[in-house]
Amino acid sequence: RETDSRDRQPPTAARHRWADETVQQARETRDRPVSTVVGTDPEAVAAAVERTAGARDPTGVVLGEDASSLAAVVETAPANTTVRLLPGRYDATLGVSKPLTLTGAGPETVLDGGGNGSVLTVRSPDVAVTDLRIEGVGDATTGQNAADDGSAWDERIRLAYGYGDAGVRLRGANRSLVENVTIHTPANGIVALDSDDTVVRAVDVRGTNGTAGFMGVLPMYSRMVVEESRFEGGRDAVYTHYADGTVVRDNHVQDLRYGVHEMYTSDTLVANNTVRDTEAGIVLMTRPTANALVGNDVRDSGVGIETAGTAAYTVDNTLVDNEVGLSIGASRSVYRANTIVDNHVGVRSKTLLSTNDVSENDVVGNDRPVSAGAGTLATWAVEGRGNYWGTVPGLDRDGDGVVDRAYRPTNGVDRTAATSPVSHALSRSPAARALRTFQATAPGLRGSGVLDPSPLAEPVHPDRIDTRNETAAATTSP
């Protein structure tokens, strides 16, 4: 399909800018004056109060002496201030209903919910939770009917996904921040309902082994930023439900079912994430549109990236050692400059009509370069540039970087020509040439599959291609 795809590029730069601005605004809550210093050791509390005295003299609270519980301290702390928790273990199931910053001293500050329900529930905008560890999350992964207060049509979805136990639960908590928090959970890590412009960054969510447990971060009806975090174990690292515009970037994901799982979610940016050992690295489902998947690296998984819906922008990703590298299920979409190497199936095409721009991808070293379902013949080239397939029949006689022979990766002869002398000879036989010429003049006689009319003579990203699979120096054969 020869077309200009520039008008199909979503505003990825604008989405990064929005995320940058949202992060900057949310992180301003870290600078609130300290109103309360909390600990269990009187001497440590007194020393901390002395160190933080200044523009506002903080109150020192020794749990067990000055207050009976951390919940009581949070309840009485002034709005728009910081409650600082010294190192120690705090038995706490907290609710925050005012703009407040709750900050610890790092992993040495532990909030322990005792295994009963969500540990920290936030029902106010502009709340920050930073620099602490959360344990003792309840193991309920679904909600009770009495917990739901939304519309009836998606009640089942909300209860099944949005109302289970969590380390941090946000509801109506716009512009909130969860940063530098470690969460050990048998259920959810962080759930955000109706909490736009919320930021989750530099968190470490550890779920149960394998794919039990639930979601690391779950934005539901919430546009938010999830960045620079680590997720290991559990079901999905990031699961979105009607979270249009969400940005998920620079995260590390390992040993889950799905890395990023988007449901009913459009206009997102999923960028520069590293994903390992999943059933699927990045999955788009349920009729999304205009999602951008850029610069992600997915390996050792069932499916690297799977798209659906329309107007997906899948560019510059690295997909290596997966069962399926890239699964194309979105129409009217752009797939460009991806490195798809050493997968069982490089690209799986599931669309019925040829409406996608597929060009300048490196598809090499896969057991099968392309698997195509029933449908019309898809032509993968844009403005005279197709994809790099490694050694293919033909030569670049005029030195324009394009092999002077079309390549059909779904054709058994073309597909094996690089490794089979018989196929190589057959691909250059007079009969094969005559058949190609006849099909070119009578397109109706072409079978379904994929045709690259302008295969590239050199890889787009030679530095990404593992030398054990392909030697970039030898790219074509006569």
GROMACS .gro file of C-alpha atoms in nm:
model
  478
    1ARG     CA    1   0.000   0.000   0.000
    2GLU     CA    2   0.172   0.318  -0.122
    3THR     CA    3   0.061   0.617   0.084
    4ASP     CA    4   0.186   0.907   0.291
    5SER     CA    5   0.146   0.816   0.660
    6ARG     CA    6   0.256   1.146   0.810
    7ASP     CA    7  -0.103   1.249   0.881
    8ARG     CA    8  -0.145   0.929   1.085
    9GLN     CA    9   0.111   1.019   1.348
   10PRO     CA   10  -0.048   1.095   1.686
   11PRO     CA   11   0.090   1.384   1.891
   12THR     CA   12   0.340   1.178   2.091
   13ALA     CA   13   0.548   1.485   2.174
   14ALA     CA   14   0.239   1.661   2.306
   15ARG     CA   15   0.152   1.359   2.519
   16HIS     CA   16   0.502   1.356   2.667
   17ARG     CA   17   0.470   1.729   2.739
   18TRP     CA   18   0.137   1.675   2.913
   19ALA     CA   19   0.292   1.399   3.122
   20ASP     CA   20   0.592   1.616   3.211
   21GLU     CA   21   0.366   1.903   3.322
   22THR     CA   22   0.139   1.669   3.517
   23VAL     CA   23   0.434   1.513   3.698
   24GLN     CA   24   0.578   1.854   3.782
   25GLN     CA   25   0.248   1.976   3.923
   26ALA     CA   26   0.188   1.661   4.127
   27ARG     CA   27   0.540   1.666   4.272
   28GLU     CA   28   0.487   2.015   4.413
   29THR     CA   29   0.294   1.845   4.693
   30ARG     CA   30   0.628   1.712   4.823
   31ASP     CA   31   0.721   2.066   4.931
   32ARG     CA   32   0.442   2.122   5.181
   33PRO     CA   33   0.552   2.233   5.528
   34VAL     CA   34   0.581   1.957   5.788
   35SER     CA   35   0.304   1.988   6.045
   36THR     CA   36   0.349   1.654   6.223
   37VAL     CA   37   0.637   1.416   6.287
   38VAL     CA   38   0.524   1.067   6.388
   39GLY     CA   39   0.724   0.783   6.540
   40THR     CA   40   0.734   0.526   6.818
   41ASP     CA   41   1.063   0.637   6.980
   42PRO     CA   42   1.034   0.964   7.184
   43GLU     CA   43   1.398   1.056   7.135
   44ALA     CA   44   1.385   1.001   6.759
   45VAL     CA   45   1.067   1.208   6.734
   46ALA     CA   46   1.219   1.494   6.936
   47ALA     CA   47   1.535   1.495   6.722
   48ALA     CA   48   1.334   1.494   6.400
   49VAL     CA   49   1.114   1.781   6.521
   50GLU     CA   50   1.423   1.985   6.599
   51ARG     CA   51   1.570   1.920   6.255
   52THR     CA   52   1.251   2.019   6.072
   53ALA     CA   53   1.159   2.327   6.279
   54GLY     CA   54   1.168   2.647   6.079
   55ALA     CA   55   0.897   2.827   5.888
   56ARG     CA   56   0.646   2.614   6.070
   57ASP     CA   57   0.710   2.441   6.402
   58PRO     CA   58   0.596   2.081   6.364
   59THR     CA   59   0.420   1.880   6.630
   60GLY     CA   60   0.590   1.563   6.746
   61VAL     CA   61   0.362   1.266   6.804
   62VAL     CA   62   0.476   0.947   6.975
   63LEU     CA   63   0.233   0.668   6.896
   64GLY     CA   64   0.117   0.495   7.213
   65GLU     CA   65   0.184   0.808   7.420
   66ASP     CA   66   0.054   1.114   7.235
   67ALA     CA   67  -0.187   0.936   7.002
   68SER     CA   68  -0.349   0.597   6.990
   69SER     CA   69  -0.321   0.540   6.615
   70LEU     CA   70  -0.177   0.678   6.296
   71ALA     CA   71  -0.531   0.719   6.165
   72ALA     CA   72  -0.604   0.964   6.446
   73VAL     CA   73  -0.291   1.164   6.361
   74VAL     CA   74  -0.385   1.187   5.994
   75GLU     CA   75  -0.738   1.292   6.086
   76THR     CA   76  -0.618   1.589   6.295
   77ALA     CA   77  -0.330   1.706   6.074
   78PRO     CA   78  -0.395   2.043   5.903
   79ALA     CA   79  -0.475   2.038   5.532
   80ASN     CA   80  -0.198   2.119   5.283
   81THR     CA   81   0.076   2.009   5.522
   82THR     CA   82   0.307   1.708   5.548
   83VAL     CA   83   0.283   1.426   5.798
   84ARG     CA   84   0.631   1.274   5.827
   85LEU     CA   85   0.662   0.915   5.939
   86LEU     CA   86   0.992   0.808   6.093
   87PRO     CA   87   1.134   0.460   6.029
   88GLY     CA   88   0.926   0.189   6.191
   89ARG     CA   89   0.628  -0.038   6.138
   90TYR     CA   90   0.284   0.120   6.167
   91ASP     CA   91  -0.026  -0.091   6.203
   92ALA     CA   92  -0.260   0.115   5.994
   93THR     CA   93  -0.565   0.111   5.772
   94LEU     CA   94  -0.581   0.478   5.679
   95GLY     CA   95  -0.828   0.712   5.514
   96VAL     CA   96  -0.724   1.052   5.381
   97SER     CA   97  -1.002   1.300   5.303
   98LYS     CA   98  -0.811   1.628   5.272
   99PRO     CA   99  -0.514   1.758   5.071
  100LEU     CA  100  -0.222   1.611   5.265
  101THR     CA  101   0.126   1.473   5.209
  102LEU     CA  102   0.213   1.149   5.386
  103THR     CA  103   0.585   1.081   5.359
  104GLY     CA  104   0.815   0.824   5.515
  105ALA     CA  105   1.188   0.762   5.536
  106GLY     CA  106   1.198   0.506   5.256
  107PRO     CA  107   1.143   0.126   5.282
  108GLU     CA  108   1.220   0.146   5.656
  109THR     CA  109   0.881   0.314   5.705
  110VAL     CA  110   0.620   0.038   5.677
  111LEU     CA  111   0.241   0.069   5.669
  112ASP     CA  112   0.098  -0.272   5.758
  113GLY     CA  113  -0.271  -0.326   5.691
  114GLY     CA  114  -0.279  -0.662   5.867
  115GLY     CA  115  -0.413  -0.844   5.561
  116ASN     CA  116  -0.757  -0.688   5.588
  117GLY     CA  117  -0.878  -0.469   5.301
  118SER     CA  118  -0.702  -0.174   5.142
  119VAL     CA  119  -0.424  -0.017   5.345
  120LEU     CA  120  -0.455   0.348   5.236
  121THR     CA  121  -0.775   0.498   5.093
  122VAL     CA  122  -0.765   0.850   4.949
  123ARG     CA  123  -1.084   1.049   4.885
  124SER     CA  124  -0.947   1.397   4.824
  125PRO     CA  125  -0.762   1.572   4.543
  126ASP     CA  126  -0.399   1.679   4.584
  127VAL     CA  127  -0.285   1.400   4.817
  128ALA     CA  128   0.074   1.272   4.810
  129VAL     CA  129   0.202   0.939   4.941
  130THR     CA  130   0.579   0.910   4.920
  131ASP     CA  131   0.886   0.725   5.043
  132LEU     CA  132   0.746   0.428   5.234
  133ARG     CA  133   0.655   0.060   5.208
  134ILE     CA  134   0.308  -0.093   5.220
  135GLU     CA  135   0.240  -0.450   5.333
  136GLY     CA  136  -0.053  -0.646   5.471
  137VAL     CA  137  -0.291  -0.579   5.181
  138GLY     CA  138  -0.609  -0.786   5.179
  139ASP     CA  139  -0.641  -1.059   4.919
  140ALA     CA  140  -0.986  -0.974   4.775
  141THR     CA  141  -0.955  -0.913   4.400
  142THR     CA  142  -1.322  -0.826   4.346
  143GLY     CA  143  -1.554  -0.585   4.521
  144GLN     CA  144  -1.880  -0.628   4.709
  145ASN     CA  145  -2.207  -0.504   4.559
  146ALA     CA  146  -2.245  -0.248   4.837
  147ALA     CA  147  -1.914  -0.090   4.741
  148ASP     CA  148  -2.027   0.019   4.396
  149ASP     CA  149  -2.190   0.356   4.346
  150GLY     CA  150  -2.165   0.406   3.970
  151SER     CA  151  -2.398   0.355   3.676
  152ALA     CA  152  -2.558   0.019   3.621
  153TRP     CA  153  -2.431  -0.063   3.272
  154ASP     CA  154  -2.073  -0.149   3.370
  155GLU     CA  155  -2.135  -0.253   3.730
  156ARG     CA  156  -1.987  -0.597   3.669
  157ILE     CA  157  -1.667  -0.452   3.524
  158ARG     CA  158  -1.622  -0.205   3.809
  159LEU     CA  159  -1.679  -0.465   4.076
  160ALA     CA  160  -1.462  -0.724   3.905
  161TYR     CA  161  -1.167  -0.493   3.853
  162GLY     CA  162  -1.195  -0.164   4.040
  163TYR     CA  163  -1.312  -0.255   4.390
  164GLY     CA  164  -1.070  -0.522   4.505
  165ASP     CA  165  -0.822  -0.464   4.786
  166ALA     CA  166  -0.524  -0.239   4.714
  167GLY     CA  167  -0.217  -0.096   4.876
  168VAL     CA  168  -0.336   0.251   4.777
  169ARG     CA  169  -0.693   0.323   4.665
  170LEU     CA  170  -0.767   0.661   4.509
  171ARG     CA  171  -1.124   0.780   4.450
  172GLY     CA  172  -1.195   1.136   4.341
  173ALA     CA  173  -0.828   1.209   4.408
  174ASN     CA  174  -0.736   1.431   4.113
  175ARG     CA  175  -0.377   1.556   4.092
  176SER     CA  176  -0.253   1.312   4.354
  177LEU     CA  177   0.093   1.157   4.372
  178VAL     CA  178   0.224   0.813   4.469
  179GLU     CA  179   0.603   0.815   4.452
  180ASN     CA  180   0.889   0.601   4.583
  181VAL     CA  181   0.647   0.354   4.739
  182THR     CA  182   0.707  -0.022   4.758
  183ILE     CA  183   0.393  -0.235   4.772
  184HIS     CA  184   0.378  -0.609   4.846
  185THR     CA  185   0.029  -0.724   4.756
  186PRO     CA  186  -0.172  -1.039   4.685
  187ALA     CA  187  -0.435  -0.823   4.513
  188ASN     CA  188  -0.392  -0.474   4.360
  189GLY     CA  189  -0.107  -0.232   4.407
  190ILE     CA  190  -0.267   0.105   4.325
  191VAL     CA  191  -0.625   0.160   4.208
  192ALA     CA  192  -0.735   0.500   4.079
  193LEU     CA  193  -1.104   0.570   4.016
  194ASP     CA  194  -1.220   0.911   3.889
  195SER     CA  195  -0.878   1.055   3.968
  196ASP     CA  196  -0.753   1.253   3.669
  197ASP     CA  197  -0.402   1.396   3.650
  198THR     CA  198  -0.277   1.154   3.913
  199VAL     CA  199   0.089   1.047   3.897
  200VAL     CA  200   0.238   0.712   3.995
  201ARG     CA  201   0.614   0.715   3.966
  202ALA     CA  202   0.916   0.526   4.095
  203VAL     CA  203   0.700   0.267   4.270
  204ASP     CA  204   0.790  -0.099   4.314
  205VAL     CA  205   0.487  -0.329   4.311
  206ARG     CA  206   0.550  -0.692   4.398
  207GLY     CA  207   0.257  -0.925   4.337
  208THR     CA  208   0.220  -1.294   4.393
  209ASN     CA  209   0.431  -1.537   4.195
  210GLY     CA  210   0.322  -1.619   3.846
  211THR     CA  211  -0.006  -1.466   3.727
  212ALA     CA  212  -0.215  -1.490   4.044
  213GLY     CA  213  -0.302  -1.175   4.232
  214PHE     CA  214  -0.428  -0.874   4.041
  215MET     CA  215  -0.322  -0.539   3.893
  216GLY     CA  216  -0.011  -0.336   3.970
  217VAL     CA  217  -0.170  -0.002   3.874
  218LEU     CA  218  -0.534   0.020   3.769
  219PRO     CA  219  -0.652   0.353   3.623
  220MET     CA  220  -1.032   0.347   3.585
  221TYR     CA  221  -1.201   0.659   3.448
  222SER     CA  222  -0.871   0.832   3.529
  223ARG     CA  223  -0.619   0.997   3.300
  224MET     CA  224  -0.286   0.953   3.471
  225VAL     CA  225   0.089   0.905   3.437
  226VAL     CA  226   0.265   0.582   3.535
  227GLU     CA  227   0.640   0.612   3.499
  228GLU     CA  228   0.982   0.488   3.609
  229SER     CA  229   0.833   0.204   3.813
  230ARG     CA  230   0.894  -0.168   3.853
  231PHE     CA  231   0.631  -0.442   3.848
  232GLU     CA  232   0.693  -0.808   3.918
  233GLY     CA  233   0.439  -1.084   3.978
  234GLY     CA  234   0.063  -1.057   3.972
  235ARG     CA  235  -0.175  -1.042   3.678
  236ASP     CA  236  -0.120  -0.718   3.483
  237ALA     CA  237   0.133  -0.444   3.555
  238VAL     CA  238  -0.093  -0.164   3.424
  239TYR     CA  239  -0.458  -0.231   3.342
  240THR     CA  240  -0.666   0.059   3.212
  241HIS     CA  241  -1.044   0.093   3.186
  242TYR     CA  242  -1.178   0.410   3.021
  243ALA     CA  243  -0.853   0.588   3.103
  244ASP     CA  244  -0.819   0.791   2.784
  245GLY     CA  245  -0.500   0.992   2.753
  246THR     CA  246  -0.300   0.792   3.008
  247VAL     CA  247   0.079   0.786   2.967
  248VAL     CA  248   0.276   0.474   3.068
  249ARG     CA  249   0.649   0.521   3.019
  250ASP     CA  250   0.994   0.404   3.128
  251ASN     CA  251   0.873   0.115   3.343
  252HIS     CA  252   1.022  -0.233   3.396
  253VAL     CA  253   0.780  -0.526   3.393
  254GLN     CA  254   0.855  -0.890   3.458
  255ASP     CA  255   0.677  -1.221   3.525
  256LEU     CA  256   0.311  -1.119   3.488
  257ARG     CA  257   0.024  -1.207   3.259
  258TYR     CA  258   0.024  -0.876   3.063
  259GLY     CA  259   0.258  -0.582   3.089
  260VAL     CA  260   0.022  -0.303   2.975
  261HIS     CA  261  -0.340  -0.405   2.917
  262GLU     CA  262  -0.568  -0.135   2.778
  263MET     CA  263  -0.946  -0.182   2.776
  264TYR     CA  264  -1.186   0.078   2.630
  265THR     CA  265  -0.896   0.324   2.639
  266SER     CA  266  -0.783   0.558   2.361
  267ASP     CA  267  -0.534   0.840   2.299
  268THR     CA  268  -0.268   0.688   2.525
  269LEU     CA  269   0.110   0.683   2.504
  270VAL     CA  270   0.295   0.364   2.603
  271ALA     CA  271   0.662   0.445   2.563
  272ASN     CA  272   1.005   0.309   2.648
  273ASN     CA  273   0.888   0.027   2.873
  274THR     CA  274   1.094  -0.289   2.925
  275VAL     CA  275   0.888  -0.609   2.947
  276ARG     CA  276   1.007  -0.965   3.011
  277ASP     CA  277   0.844  -1.305   3.069
  278THR     CA  278   0.477  -1.224   3.014
  279GLU     CA  279   0.194  -1.382   2.823
  280ALA     CA  280   0.172  -1.057   2.630
  281GLY     CA  281   0.382  -0.745   2.667
  282ILE     CA  282   0.141  -0.473   2.549
  283VAL     CA  283  -0.222  -0.546   2.458
  284LEU     CA  284  -0.488  -0.315   2.316
  285MET     CA  285  -0.848  -0.439   2.331
  286THR     CA  286  -1.212  -0.333   2.287
  287ARG     CA  287  -1.217  -0.085   1.998
  288PRO     CA  288  -0.953   0.169   2.105
  289THR     CA  289  -0.830   0.446   1.877
  290ALA     CA  290  -0.519   0.662   1.840
  291ASN     CA  291  -0.299   0.479   2.088
  292ALA     CA  292   0.077   0.525   2.047
  293LEU     CA  293   0.319   0.243   2.132
  294VAL     CA  294   0.671   0.378   2.093
  295GLY     CA  295   1.017   0.256   2.190
  296ASN     CA  296   0.913  -0.042   2.401
  297ASP     CA  297   1.134  -0.351   2.441
  298VAL     CA  298   0.947  -0.681   2.487
  299ARG     CA  299   1.123  -1.018   2.506
  300ASP     CA  300   1.065  -1.377   2.616
  301SER     CA  301   0.687  -1.341   2.605
  302GLY     CA  302   0.393  -1.505   2.433
  303VAL     CA  303   0.310  -1.196   2.226
  304GLY     CA  304   0.526  -0.887   2.219
  305ILE     CA  305   0.267  -0.628   2.110
  306GLU     CA  306  -0.094  -0.691   2.011
  307THR     CA  307  -0.307  -0.409   1.871
  308ALA     CA  308  -0.677  -0.367   1.809
  309GLY     CA  309  -0.916  -0.091   1.709
  310THR     CA  310  -0.805   0.186   1.473
  311ALA     CA  311  -0.531   0.443   1.423
  312ALA     CA  312  -0.270   0.269   1.636
  313TYR     CA  313   0.081   0.413   1.606
  314THR     CA  314   0.331   0.134   1.669
  315VAL     CA  315   0.680   0.264   1.605
  316ASP     CA  316   1.039   0.196   1.709
  317ASN     CA  317   0.969  -0.104   1.933
  318THR     CA  318   1.206  -0.398   1.984
  319LEU     CA  319   1.040  -0.742   1.993
  320VAL     CA  320   1.276  -1.035   2.045
  321ASP     CA  321   1.244  -1.403   2.145
  322ASN     CA  322   0.864  -1.407   2.169
  323GLU     CA  323   0.619  -1.660   2.032
  324VAL     CA  324   0.470  -1.377   1.824
  325GLY     CA  325   0.659  -1.051   1.792
  326LEU     CA  326   0.390  -0.815   1.660
  327SER     CA  327   0.023  -0.900   1.621
  328ILE     CA  328  -0.154  -0.653   1.390
  329GLY     CA  329  -0.522  -0.627   1.470
  330ALA     CA  330  -0.577  -0.252   1.434
  331SER     CA  331  -0.680  -0.101   1.102
  332ARG     CA  332  -0.585   0.235   0.951
  333SER     CA  333  -0.270   0.223   1.160
  334VAL     CA  334   0.104   0.282   1.131
  335TYR     CA  335   0.365   0.013   1.204
  336ARG     CA  336   0.711   0.149   1.136
  337ALA     CA  337   1.077   0.111   1.236
  338ASN     CA  338   1.013  -0.184   1.469
  339THR     CA  339   1.285  -0.444   1.524
  340ILE     CA  340   1.126  -0.790   1.516
  341VAL     CA  341   1.394  -1.055   1.563
  342ASP     CA  342   1.418  -1.422   1.659
  343ASN     CA  343   1.050  -1.478   1.734
  344HIS     CA  344   0.861  -1.793   1.640
  345VAL     CA  345   0.631  -1.574   1.427
  346GLY     CA  346   0.763  -1.229   1.347
  347VAL     CA  347   0.439  -1.053   1.248
  348ARG     CA  348   0.088  -1.191   1.272
  349SER     CA  349  -0.158  -1.003   1.053
  350LYS     CA  350  -0.522  -1.035   1.161
  351THR     CA  351  -0.688  -0.754   0.963
  352LEU     CA  352  -0.917  -0.837   0.673
  353LEU     CA  353  -0.850  -0.527   0.463
  354SER     CA  354  -0.522  -0.367   0.361
  355THR     CA  355  -0.555  -0.032   0.539
  356ASN     CA  356  -0.231  -0.017   0.739
  357ASP     CA  357   0.102   0.150   0.669
  358VAL     CA  358   0.370  -0.113   0.741
  359SER     CA  359   0.719   0.000   0.646
  360GLU     CA  360   1.083   0.020   0.750
  361ASN     CA  361   1.057  -0.264   1.000
  362ASP     CA  362   1.344  -0.509   1.049
  363VAL     CA  363   1.186  -0.857   1.041
  364VAL     CA  364   1.472  -1.106   1.054
  365GLY     CA  365   1.574  -1.434   1.213
  366ASN     CA  366   1.216  -1.539   1.291
  367ASP     CA  367   1.106  -1.899   1.241
  368ARG     CA  368   0.824  -1.761   1.029
  369PRO     CA  369   0.841  -1.397   0.920
  370VAL     CA  370   0.468  -1.338   0.872
  371SER     CA  371   0.149  -1.526   0.950
  372ALA     CA  372  -0.156  -1.386   0.772
  373GLY     CA  373  -0.519  -1.485   0.813
  374ALA     CA  374  -0.788  -1.485   0.550
  375GLY     CA  375  -0.839  -1.159   0.367
  376THR     CA  376  -0.709  -0.954   0.079
  377LEU     CA  377  -0.345  -0.930  -0.021
  378ALA     CA  378  -0.182  -0.669   0.205
  379THR     CA  379   0.089  -0.452   0.051
  380TRP     CA  380   0.350  -0.338   0.303
  381ALA     CA  381   0.539  -0.036   0.173
  382VAL     CA  382   0.511   0.341   0.206
  383GLU     CA  383   0.646   0.587  -0.047
  384GLY     CA  384   0.854   0.321  -0.219
  385ARG     CA  385   1.014   0.179   0.096
  386GLY     CA  386   0.915  -0.154   0.235
  387ASN     CA  387   1.071  -0.358   0.515
  388TYR     CA  388   1.400  -0.534   0.575
  389TRP     CA  389   1.366  -0.914   0.566
  390GLY     CA  390   1.730  -1.018   0.569
  391THR     CA  391   1.860  -1.209   0.267
  392VAL     CA  392   1.589  -1.210  -0.001
  393PRO     CA  393   1.589  -1.297  -0.373
  394GLY     CA  394   1.693  -1.003  -0.587
  395LEU     CA  395   1.952  -0.726  -0.609
  396ASP     CA  396   1.968  -0.355  -0.542
  397ARG     CA  397   2.104  -0.277  -0.888
  398ASP     CA  398   2.057   0.100  -0.880
  399GLY     CA  399   2.184   0.143  -0.523
  400ASP     CA  400   1.869   0.315  -0.397
  401GLY     CA  401   1.850   0.092  -0.089
  402VAL     CA  402   1.558  -0.115  -0.227
  403VAL     CA  403   1.581  -0.465  -0.374
  404ASP     CA  404   1.464  -0.471  -0.737
  405ARG     CA  405   1.221  -0.755  -0.680
  406ALA     CA  406   0.905  -0.777  -0.474
  407TYR     CA  407   0.913  -1.011  -0.176
  408ARG     CA  408   0.624  -1.212  -0.040
  409PRO     CA  409   0.700  -1.327   0.318
  410THR     CA  410   0.385  -1.542   0.331
  411ASN     CA  411   0.490  -1.734   0.020
  412GLY     CA  412   0.670  -2.059   0.096
  413VAL     CA  413   0.920  -2.018  -0.186
  414ASP     CA  414   1.016  -1.659  -0.106
  415ARG     CA  415   1.020  -1.727   0.266
  416THR     CA  416   1.275  -2.007   0.243
  417ALA     CA  417   1.481  -1.877  -0.051
  418ALA     CA  418   1.755  -1.749   0.178
  419THR     CA  419   1.815  -2.089   0.339
  420SER     CA  420   1.708  -2.341   0.074
  421PRO     CA  421   1.898  -2.370  -0.258
  422VAL     CA  422   1.592  -2.536  -0.413
  423SER     CA  423   1.362  -2.250  -0.311
  424HIS     CA  424   1.621  -1.997  -0.421
  425ALA     CA  425   1.642  -2.154  -0.767
  426LEU     CA  426   1.265  -2.186  -0.792
  427SER     CA  427   1.216  -1.819  -0.698
  428ARG     CA  428   1.430  -1.721  -0.999
  429SER     CA  429   1.288  -1.974  -1.244
  430PRO     CA  430   1.120  -1.854  -1.568
  431ALA     CA  431   0.791  -2.003  -1.454
  432ALA     CA  432   0.796  -1.814  -1.126
  433ARG     CA  433   0.885  -1.491  -1.306
  434ALA     CA  434   0.604  -1.542  -1.554
  435LEU     CA  435   0.355  -1.606  -1.274
  436ARG     CA  436   0.461  -1.289  -1.092
  437THR     CA  437   0.428  -1.086  -1.410
  438PHE     CA  438   0.084  -1.231  -1.483
  439GLN     CA  439  -0.038  -1.163  -1.127
  440ALA     CA  440   0.091  -0.806  -1.149
  441THR     CA  441  -0.125  -0.742  -1.456
  442ALA     CA  442  -0.423  -0.925  -1.306
  443PRO     CA  443  -0.431  -0.847  -0.932
  444GLY     CA  444  -0.749  -1.047  -0.887
  445LEU     CA  445  -0.545  -1.362  -0.932
  446ARG     CA  446  -0.321  -1.288  -0.636
  447GLY     CA  447  -0.384  -1.498  -0.331
  448SER     CA  448  -0.424  -1.353   0.017
  449GLY     CA  449  -0.117  -1.284   0.226
  450VAL     CA  450   0.145  -1.010   0.241
  451LEU     CA  451   0.344  -0.854  -0.042
  452ASP     CA  452   0.639  -0.617   0.005
  453PRO     CA  453   0.692  -0.450  -0.334
  454SER     CA  454   1.004  -0.262  -0.215
  455PRO     CA  455   1.204  -0.474   0.032
  456LEU     CA  456   1.494  -0.287   0.189
  457ALA     CA  457   1.850  -0.388   0.110
  458GLU     CA  458   1.987  -0.280   0.450
  459PRO     CA  459   1.842  -0.296   0.801
  460VAL     CA  460   1.687   0.015   0.950
  461HIS     CA  461   1.839  -0.048   1.294
  462PRO     CA  462   2.144  -0.272   1.241
  463ASP     CA  463   2.261  -0.211   1.597
  464ARG     CA  464   1.950  -0.381   1.732
  465ILE     CA  465   1.978  -0.698   1.529
  466ASP     CA  466   2.156  -0.974   1.716
  467THR     CA  467   2.453  -1.091   1.514
  468ARG     CA  468   2.373  -1.454   1.589
  469ASN     CA  469   2.054  -1.417   1.384
  470GLU     CA  470   2.162  -1.195   1.099
  471THR     CA  471   2.482  -1.047   0.960
  472ALA     CA  472   2.395  -0.698   0.844
  473ALA     CA  473   2.675  -0.695   0.588
  474ALA     CA  474   2.515  -0.960   0.364
  475THR     CA  475   2.163  -0.844   0.292
  476THR     CA  476   2.070  -0.961  -0.056
  477SER     CA  477   2.136  -1.245  -0.292
  478PRO     CA  478   2.140  -1.244  -0.673
   0.00000   0.00000   0.00000
